Amino acid sequence: MKSYDLCECGAPLRLMERPTPKPAGTEILLKVVAAGVCHSDLHICDGYYDLGGGMKLKLSDRGVKLPLTMGHENVGEVVAVGPDASGVKIGEQKLVHPWLGCGECKVCRRGDEQFCRTPLSIGVFRSGGYADHLLVPHPRYLFDIGGIAPERAAPLACSGITTFGALKKVGPVLFEEPVVIIGAGGLGLMCLALHRAMGGKAAIVVDIDPVKRAAALKAGAQTAIDGAVADAAKQIIEATGGGAWAVIDLVGATRTVQLALDSLIKGGKLIVVGLFGGDITLPLPSLPLRAISLQGSYVGSLTEMAELLDLVRRKGAPDLPVSTRPLAAVNDALNELKAGKVIGRLVLTPE
Ligand SMILES: [Zn+2]
Ligand SMILES: [Zn+2]
């Protein structure tokens, strides 16, 4: 099998060839049909997250080992099945839930494998889909995509579940008040599409890029605000009719989190999803006096993945721009993403 591996942080991925694995036990071998290129792969390539104040969270300290085949948004066709893998048939196309845990600890048994203390996420801690084949350890990570095109289904594995998980944290306010979404890149457009599918009242999008703001308006945002202007918070407060009940920050930078906090109404909630990095200083009395909440959101559970796919089957796949590239162009695709040139999602399609 062929894969493109990160062998050294900061260097281009390298073409590798190794024997195609044979599934044992509950394992399933997929032929990769579509693999989304996600922004978090750029962090993996860099080798760290920026914690602000000159501090870095190294991925090697999180247990990421090189060489690594990245790619965590995968749809594949089942080509071989281990003797104990039940409920999967050769030829079926499946979306792979990549947020694997050990499967045995208390957290995993509760259903939150994504929070396992020994994470085994596909494309992060074990081989992912920037390859022609992908080995999945258990059928519970495979989901039916119905009639959805593979390149549209693939982004649901990260971009989809991440924004769905964040939107679910908004609670009942989702149906009554506008939600503010900061960042109108691939994640932002996915968030907008799922917000509408879930029956959300209205969405206000914030982005510093006029092209991305235009894309958000085209995708159904009620208002698009330039986050770089001095009175951005004032504009959000006006657009929400007195302050935001819920802000989903898909960027997660010092400036965006500060803007979100400045825009919240009393009792409002900020949900931070993005991993851009940085830090903030927060006057503690503002938490009780404004009764605001600050919550982090990280991907989603297997149950949420099932709910998301049910939603998508009922309401249709999110209509966000998707462009495909051959697997061999993976380094160009990562560079395009790094340059901020991508509207929607890039998806690799191995031949
Ligand atoms: Zn576990
Ligand atoms: Zn991702």
Tab-separated table of C-alpha atoms and ligand atoms in Angstrom:
chain	number	residue	atom	x	y	z
A	1	MET	CA	0.000	0.000	0.000
A	2	LYS	CA	0.995	3.594	-0.546
A	3	SER	CA	0.744	6.423	1.946
A	4	TYR	CA	2.027	9.971	2.326
A	5	ASP	CA	3.633	10.278	5.736
A	6	LEU	CA	4.802	13.082	7.958
A	7	CYS	CA	8.358	11.990	8.719
A	8	GLU	CA	9.680	15.276	10.067
A	9	CYS	CA	7.784	18.297	11.410
A	10	GLY	CA	7.789	21.185	8.954
A	11	ALA	CA	8.894	19.019	6.016
A	12	PRO	CA	6.619	17.876	3.141
A	13	LEU	CA	4.890	14.495	3.464
A	14	ARG	CA	6.857	11.641	1.925
A	15	LEU	CA	5.537	8.808	-0.244
A	16	MET	CA	5.954	5.489	1.572
A	17	GLU	CA	5.246	1.919	0.484
A	18	ARG	CA	4.610	-0.946	2.880
A	19	PRO	CA	2.753	-4.270	2.794
A	20	THR	CA	-1.034	-3.852	2.760
A	21	PRO	CA	-2.259	-4.983	6.211
A	22	LYS	CA	-4.499	-8.043	6.625
A	23	PRO	CA	-7.333	-7.457	9.101
A	24	ALA	CA	-7.184	-9.653	12.209
A	25	GLY	CA	-9.833	-10.065	14.938
A	26	THR	CA	-12.381	-7.239	14.724
A	27	GLU	CA	-10.328	-5.186	12.255
A	28	ILE	CA	-11.611	-3.993	8.881
A	29	LEU	CA	-9.510	-2.977	5.895
A	30	LEU	CA	-10.847	-0.127	3.784
A	31	LYS	CA	-9.761	1.138	0.411
A	32	VAL	CA	-9.733	4.918	0.903
A	33	VAL	CA	-12.239	6.655	-1.368
A	34	ALA	CA	-12.159	10.188	0.056
A	35	ALA	CA	-9.931	11.844	2.671
A	36	GLY	CA	-10.632	15.407	3.808
A	37	VAL	CA	-7.740	17.786	4.429
A	38	CYS	CA	-8.310	19.381	7.810
A	39	HIS	CA	-6.783	22.504	9.292
A	40	SER	CA	-5.617	20.577	12.354
A	41	ASP	CA	-3.260	18.618	10.098
A	42	LEU	CA	-1.300	21.858	9.775
A	43	HIS	CA	-0.806	21.851	13.569
A	44	ILE	CA	0.409	18.258	13.363
A	45	CYS	CA	2.846	19.271	10.604
A	46	ASP	CA	4.078	22.163	12.793
A	47	GLY	CA	4.422	19.779	15.710
A	48	TYR	CA	2.819	22.036	18.339
A	49	TYR	CA	-0.092	24.192	19.497
A	50	ASP	CA	0.534	27.800	20.552
A	51	LEU	CA	-0.474	28.187	24.214
A	52	GLY	CA	0.246	31.919	24.290
A	53	GLY	CA	2.875	33.735	26.324
A	54	GLY	CA	5.610	31.986	24.337
A	55	MET	CA	4.488	28.543	25.523
A	56	LYS	CA	3.875	25.611	23.191
A	57	LEU	CA	2.035	22.320	23.585
A	58	LYS	CA	4.193	19.832	21.698
A	59	LEU	CA	2.373	17.065	19.870
A	60	SER	CA	5.200	14.711	20.785
A	61	ASP	CA	4.255	15.335	24.446
A	62	ARG	CA	0.666	14.358	23.546
A	63	GLY	CA	2.015	11.044	22.247
A	64	VAL	CA	2.051	11.747	18.500
A	65	LYS	CA	4.806	9.650	16.920
A	66	LEU	CA	6.467	10.033	13.525
A	67	PRO	CA	6.372	8.810	10.824
A	68	LEU	CA	2.615	9.381	10.787
A	69	THR	CA	0.037	8.919	8.040
A	70	MET	CA	-2.320	11.831	8.731
A	71	GLY	CA	-5.905	12.094	7.459
A	72	HIS	CA	-8.827	11.771	9.885
A	73	GLU	CA	-11.793	12.543	7.594
A	74	ASN	CA	-12.155	9.313	5.686
A	75	VAL	CA	-14.673	7.408	3.640
A	76	GLY	CA	-13.583	3.999	2.422
A	77	GLU	CA	-14.845	0.894	0.729
A	78	VAL	CA	-14.660	-2.297	2.791
A	79	VAL	CA	-12.191	-4.642	1.039
A	80	ALA	CA	-11.357	-7.158	3.795
A	81	VAL	CA	-12.904	-8.066	7.125
A	82	GLY	CA	-11.338	-9.744	10.184
A	83	PRO	CA	-12.932	-12.990	11.431
A	84	ASP	CA	-14.581	-11.233	14.418
A	85	ALA	CA	-15.792	-8.065	12.646
A	86	SER	CA	-19.543	-8.450	12.415
A	87	GLY	CA	-22.112	-6.374	10.564
A	88	VAL	CA	-19.781	-5.201	7.792
A	89	LYS	CA	-19.867	-6.414	4.204
A	90	ILE	CA	-17.239	-6.249	1.461
A	91	GLY	CA	-18.039	-3.455	-0.984
A	92	GLU	CA	-19.889	-1.201	1.475
A	93	GLN	CA	-18.840	2.448	1.655
A	94	LYS	CA	-18.395	3.698	5.195
A	95	LEU	CA	-17.532	6.892	7.002
A	96	VAL	CA	-14.834	6.304	9.621
A	97	HIS	CA	-15.284	7.844	13.080
A	98	PRO	CA	-11.642	8.708	13.852
A	99	TRP	CA	-11.852	9.732	17.550
A	100	LEU	CA	-10.831	6.412	19.053
A	101	GLY	CA	-9.991	5.716	22.672
A	102	CYS	CA	-8.762	2.560	24.390
A	103	GLY	CA	-12.358	1.295	24.450
A	104	GLU	CA	-11.942	-0.128	27.968
A	105	CYS	CA	-11.530	2.677	30.496
A	106	LYS	CA	-14.408	4.326	32.392
A	107	VAL	CA	-14.502	7.271	29.980
A	108	CYS	CA	-14.651	5.032	26.896
A	109	ARG	CA	-17.320	2.787	28.459
A	110	ARG	CA	-19.391	5.921	29.157
A	111	GLY	CA	-19.305	6.485	25.383
A	112	ASP	CA	-16.830	9.373	25.295
A	113	GLU	CA	-13.909	7.682	23.546
A	114	GLN	CA	-12.839	11.116	22.292
A	115	PHE	CA	-11.897	12.015	25.888
A	116	CYS	CA	-9.942	8.813	26.594
A	117	ARG	CA	-6.659	9.445	28.387
A	118	THR	CA	-4.892	7.159	25.924
A	119	PRO	CA	-6.341	8.487	22.664
A	120	LEU	CA	-5.807	6.448	19.501
A	121	SER	CA	-7.377	8.834	16.984
A	122	ILE	CA	-7.030	7.791	13.366
A	123	GLY	CA	-4.675	10.089	11.447
A	124	VAL	CA	-3.268	11.519	14.700
A	125	PHE	CA	-2.111	8.631	16.903
A	126	ARG	CA	-2.512	5.799	14.378
A	127	SER	CA	-2.399	5.628	10.576
A	128	GLY	CA	-4.983	7.729	8.749
A	129	GLY	CA	-6.373	8.188	5.265
A	130	TYR	CA	-3.623	9.987	3.337
A	131	ALA	CA	-3.118	6.556	1.854
A	132	ASP	CA	-4.799	4.095	-0.480
A	133	HIS	CA	-5.716	1.726	2.388
A	134	LEU	CA	-6.803	2.230	5.976
A	135	LEU	CA	-7.112	-0.289	8.817
A	136	VAL	CA	-9.930	0.330	11.337
A	137	PRO	CA	-9.871	-1.656	14.627
A	138	HIS	CA	-13.603	-2.261	15.118
A	139	PRO	CA	-16.888	-2.047	13.155
A	140	ARG	CA	-18.354	0.373	15.740
A	141	TYR	CA	-16.262	3.141	14.156
A	142	LEU	CA	-17.895	2.664	10.740
A	143	PHE	CA	-21.040	4.538	9.704
A	144	ASP	CA	-23.346	4.213	6.758
A	145	ILE	CA	-23.297	7.216	4.418
A	146	GLY	CA	-26.525	6.312	2.621
A	147	GLY	CA	-26.632	8.035	-0.742
A	148	ILE	CA	-24.231	10.827	0.161
A	149	ALA	CA	-21.258	11.294	-2.187
A	150	PRO	CA	-18.037	10.147	-0.414
A	151	GLU	CA	-16.293	13.510	-0.847
A	152	ARG	CA	-19.270	15.205	0.842
A	153	ALA	CA	-19.508	12.622	3.607
A	154	ALA	CA	-15.774	12.574	4.517
A	155	PRO	CA	-15.702	16.040	6.172
A	156	LEU	CA	-18.459	14.916	8.558
A	157	ALA	CA	-15.827	12.866	10.444
A	158	CYS	CA	-14.097	15.990	11.799
A	159	SER	CA	-15.484	19.257	10.483
A	160	GLY	CA	-19.046	17.883	10.777
A	161	ILE	CA	-18.866	16.233	14.199
A	162	THR	CA	-16.843	19.142	15.637
A	163	THR	CA	-19.386	21.785	14.668
A	164	PHE	CA	-22.343	19.511	15.488
A	165	GLY	CA	-20.878	18.903	18.974
A	166	ALA	CA	-20.462	22.666	19.467
A	167	LEU	CA	-23.984	23.480	18.212
A	168	LYS	CA	-25.468	20.897	20.587
A	169	LYS	CA	-23.830	22.736	23.510
A	170	VAL	CA	-25.814	25.887	22.616
A	171	GLY	CA	-28.935	24.212	24.019
A	172	PRO	CA	-32.543	25.357	23.466
A	173	VAL	CA	-31.403	28.936	22.761
A	174	LEU	CA	-30.426	27.610	19.301
A	175	PHE	CA	-34.075	27.683	18.265
A	176	GLU	CA	-34.872	31.081	19.813
A	177	GLU	CA	-31.875	33.392	19.364
A	178	PRO	CA	-29.241	33.999	16.704
A	179	VAL	CA	-25.989	32.099	17.204
A	180	VAL	CA	-22.720	33.931	16.506
A	181	ILE	CA	-20.179	31.870	14.585
A	182	ILE	CA	-16.606	33.210	14.491
A	183	GLY	CA	-14.658	31.938	11.482
A	184	ALA	CA	-16.153	31.275	8.061
A	185	GLY	CA	-13.587	28.841	6.685
A	186	GLY	CA	-14.423	25.185	6.053
A	187	LEU	CA	-15.529	24.697	9.660
A	188	GLY	CA	-17.653	27.859	9.612
A	189	LEU	CA	-19.568	26.885	6.494
A	190	MET	CA	-20.133	23.384	7.895
A	191	CYS	CA	-21.380	24.940	11.145
A	192	LEU	CA	-23.784	27.168	9.209
A	193	ALA	CA	-25.161	24.255	7.204
A	194	LEU	CA	-25.684	22.054	10.284
A	195	HIS	CA	-27.179	24.972	12.238
A	196	ARG	CA	-29.808	25.300	9.531
A	197	ALA	CA	-30.397	21.526	9.343
A	198	MET	CA	-30.916	21.446	13.136
A	199	GLY	CA	-33.566	24.163	12.854
A	200	GLY	CA	-31.479	27.011	14.296
A	201	LYS	CA	-33.160	30.425	14.280
A	202	ALA	CA	-30.444	32.560	12.658
A	203	ALA	CA	-26.664	32.734	12.359
A	204	ILE	CA	-24.391	35.757	12.517
A	205	VAL	CA	-20.948	35.095	11.085
A	206	VAL	CA	-17.744	36.939	11.962
A	207	ASP	CA	-14.635	36.767	9.783
A	208	ILE	CA	-11.831	39.164	8.890
A	209	ASP	CA	-11.760	37.974	5.247
A	210	PRO	CA	-14.338	39.626	2.933
A	211	VAL	CA	-14.306	36.588	0.595
A	212	LYS	CA	-15.198	34.273	3.478
A	213	ARG	CA	-17.879	36.696	4.734
A	214	ALA	CA	-19.426	36.676	1.258
A	215	ALA	CA	-19.341	32.864	1.222
A	216	ALA	CA	-21.078	32.804	4.621
A	217	LEU	CA	-23.838	35.134	3.447
A	218	LYS	CA	-24.299	32.981	0.363
A	219	ALA	CA	-24.543	29.949	2.666
A	220	GLY	CA	-27.418	31.514	4.566
A	221	ALA	CA	-25.901	33.632	7.349
A	222	GLN	CA	-28.232	36.446	8.380
A	223	THR	CA	-25.374	38.922	8.882
A	224	ALA	CA	-21.614	38.828	8.323
A	225	ILE	CA	-19.438	41.083	10.462
A	226	ASP	CA	-15.800	42.060	9.941
A	227	GLY	CA	-14.023	40.894	13.097
A	228	ALA	CA	-11.061	43.216	12.461
A	229	VAL	CA	-12.920	46.537	12.855
A	230	ALA	CA	-12.708	48.435	16.153
A	231	ASP	CA	-16.448	48.290	16.840
A	232	ALA	CA	-16.916	44.591	15.965
A	233	ALA	CA	-18.307	43.781	19.441
A	234	LYS	CA	-20.775	46.663	19.182
A	235	GLN	CA	-21.900	45.375	15.776
A	236	ILE	CA	-22.442	41.861	17.187
A	237	ILE	CA	-24.407	43.254	20.146
A	238	GLU	CA	-26.610	45.248	17.737
A	239	ALA	CA	-27.096	42.324	15.348
A	240	THR	CA	-28.103	40.018	18.227
A	241	GLY	CA	-30.486	42.586	19.704
A	242	GLY	CA	-28.571	43.263	22.931
A	243	GLY	CA	-25.749	40.713	23.112
A	244	ALA	CA	-25.050	37.161	22.029
A	245	TRP	CA	-26.614	34.228	23.898
A	246	ALA	CA	-24.189	31.876	22.275
A	247	VAL	CA	-20.905	32.386	20.428
A	248	ILE	CA	-19.106	29.493	18.778
A	249	ASP	CA	-15.471	30.461	18.245
A	250	LEU	CA	-14.051	28.281	15.505
A	251	VAL	CA	-10.773	30.226	15.481
A	252	GLY	CA	-9.792	30.180	19.148
A	253	ALA	CA	-7.277	33.033	19.040
A	254	THR	CA	-6.714	35.703	21.708
A	255	ARG	CA	-8.539	38.313	19.606
A	256	THR	CA	-11.532	36.172	18.699
A	257	VAL	CA	-12.104	34.896	22.252
A	258	GLN	CA	-11.835	38.474	23.577
A	259	LEU	CA	-14.298	39.661	20.938
A	260	ALA	CA	-16.687	36.858	21.853
A	261	LEU	CA	-16.503	37.654	25.590
A	262	ASP	CA	-17.132	41.345	24.848
A	263	SER	CA	-20.201	40.416	22.781
A	264	LEU	CA	-21.972	38.075	25.222
A	265	ILE	CA	-25.221	39.039	26.928
A	266	LYS	CA	-25.608	38.295	30.673
A	267	GLY	CA	-26.130	34.556	30.915
A	268	GLY	CA	-24.521	33.990	27.505
A	269	LYS	CA	-22.174	31.167	26.594
A	270	LEU	CA	-18.894	31.066	24.679
A	271	ILE	CA	-17.987	27.732	23.133
A	272	VAL	CA	-14.345	27.563	22.010
A	273	VAL	CA	-13.591	25.065	19.259
A	274	GLY	CA	-10.652	26.499	17.316
A	275	LEU	CA	-7.040	25.747	18.197
A	276	PHE	CA	-5.370	28.809	16.704
A	277	GLY	CA	-3.814	29.471	20.115
A	278	GLY	CA	-2.924	32.266	22.459
A	279	ASP	CA	-4.224	33.283	25.868
A	280	ILE	CA	-6.580	35.766	27.548
A	281	THR	CA	-6.803	37.644	30.825
A	282	LEU	CA	-10.268	37.342	32.301
A	283	PRO	CA	-11.432	39.431	35.275
A	284	LEU	CA	-12.937	36.702	37.481
A	285	PRO	CA	-15.838	38.800	38.867
A	286	SER	CA	-17.138	39.034	35.287
A	287	LEU	CA	-17.986	35.314	35.428
A	288	PRO	CA	-20.523	35.580	38.268
A	289	LEU	CA	-21.606	39.179	37.638
A	290	ARG	CA	-22.358	38.528	33.960
A	291	ALA	CA	-23.233	34.859	34.615
A	292	ILE	CA	-21.378	33.896	31.454
A	293	SER	CA	-20.024	30.439	30.683
A	294	LEU	CA	-16.890	29.509	28.848
A	295	GLN	CA	-16.855	25.994	27.452
A	296	GLY	CA	-14.471	24.032	25.277
A	297	SER	CA	-15.731	21.625	22.651
A	298	TYR	CA	-13.632	18.831	21.170
A	299	VAL	CA	-14.950	16.705	18.272
A	300	GLY	CA	-17.759	14.362	19.388
A	301	SER	CA	-18.787	10.941	20.635
A	302	LEU	CA	-19.887	7.861	18.693
A	303	THR	CA	-23.475	8.652	19.752
A	304	GLU	CA	-23.157	12.176	18.370
A	305	MET	CA	-21.742	10.770	15.126
A	306	ALA	CA	-24.799	8.528	14.804
A	307	GLU	CA	-27.080	11.527	15.499
A	308	LEU	CA	-25.206	13.647	12.966
A	309	LEU	CA	-25.536	11.017	10.233
A	310	ASP	CA	-29.203	10.610	11.036
A	311	LEU	CA	-29.646	14.388	10.666
A	312	VAL	CA	-27.746	14.393	7.379
A	313	ARG	CA	-29.774	11.473	6.012
A	314	ARG	CA	-33.009	13.322	6.847
A	315	LYS	CA	-31.953	16.837	5.773
A	316	GLY	CA	-29.326	16.121	3.103
A	317	ALA	CA	-25.546	16.520	3.141
A	318	PRO	CA	-24.256	19.984	4.068
A	319	ASP	CA	-24.044	21.940	0.852
A	320	LEU	CA	-20.563	23.341	1.355
A	321	PRO	CA	-18.023	23.821	-1.414
A	322	VAL	CA	-15.851	20.720	-1.829
A	323	SER	CA	-12.958	20.417	-4.272
A	324	THR	CA	-11.143	17.175	-4.851
A	325	ARG	CA	-7.428	16.591	-5.419
A	326	PRO	CA	-5.497	13.429	-6.223
A	327	LEU	CA	-3.784	11.832	-3.214
A	328	ALA	CA	-0.389	12.576	-4.786
A	329	ALA	CA	-1.168	16.314	-4.506
A	330	VAL	CA	-1.472	16.164	-0.701
A	331	ASN	CA	1.451	18.537	-0.086
A	332	ASP	CA	-0.016	21.153	-2.459
A	333	ALA	CA	-3.380	20.772	-0.726
A	334	LEU	CA	-1.809	21.383	2.703
A	335	ASN	CA	0.005	24.441	1.338
A	336	GLU	CA	-3.220	25.836	-0.131
A	337	LEU	CA	-4.901	25.421	3.237
A	338	LYS	CA	-1.969	27.024	5.028
A	339	ALA	CA	-2.148	30.028	2.689
A	340	GLY	CA	-5.812	30.463	3.673
A	341	LYS	CA	-6.932	30.082	0.063
A	342	VAL	CA	-9.475	27.320	0.581
A	343	ILE	CA	-13.209	28.060	0.540
A	344	GLY	CA	-14.988	25.029	1.979
A	345	ARG	CA	-13.099	21.743	2.011
A	346	LEU	CA	-10.352	20.019	0.039
A	347	VAL	CA	-10.799	16.268	-0.244
A	348	LEU	CA	-8.156	13.845	-1.506
A	349	THR	CA	-9.366	11.058	-3.738
A	350	PRO	CA	-6.866	8.209	-4.162
A	351	GLU	CA	-7.233	6.422	-7.517
B	1	ZN	ZN	-10.345	4.757	27.109
B	2	ZN	ZN	-9.933	17.727	11.688
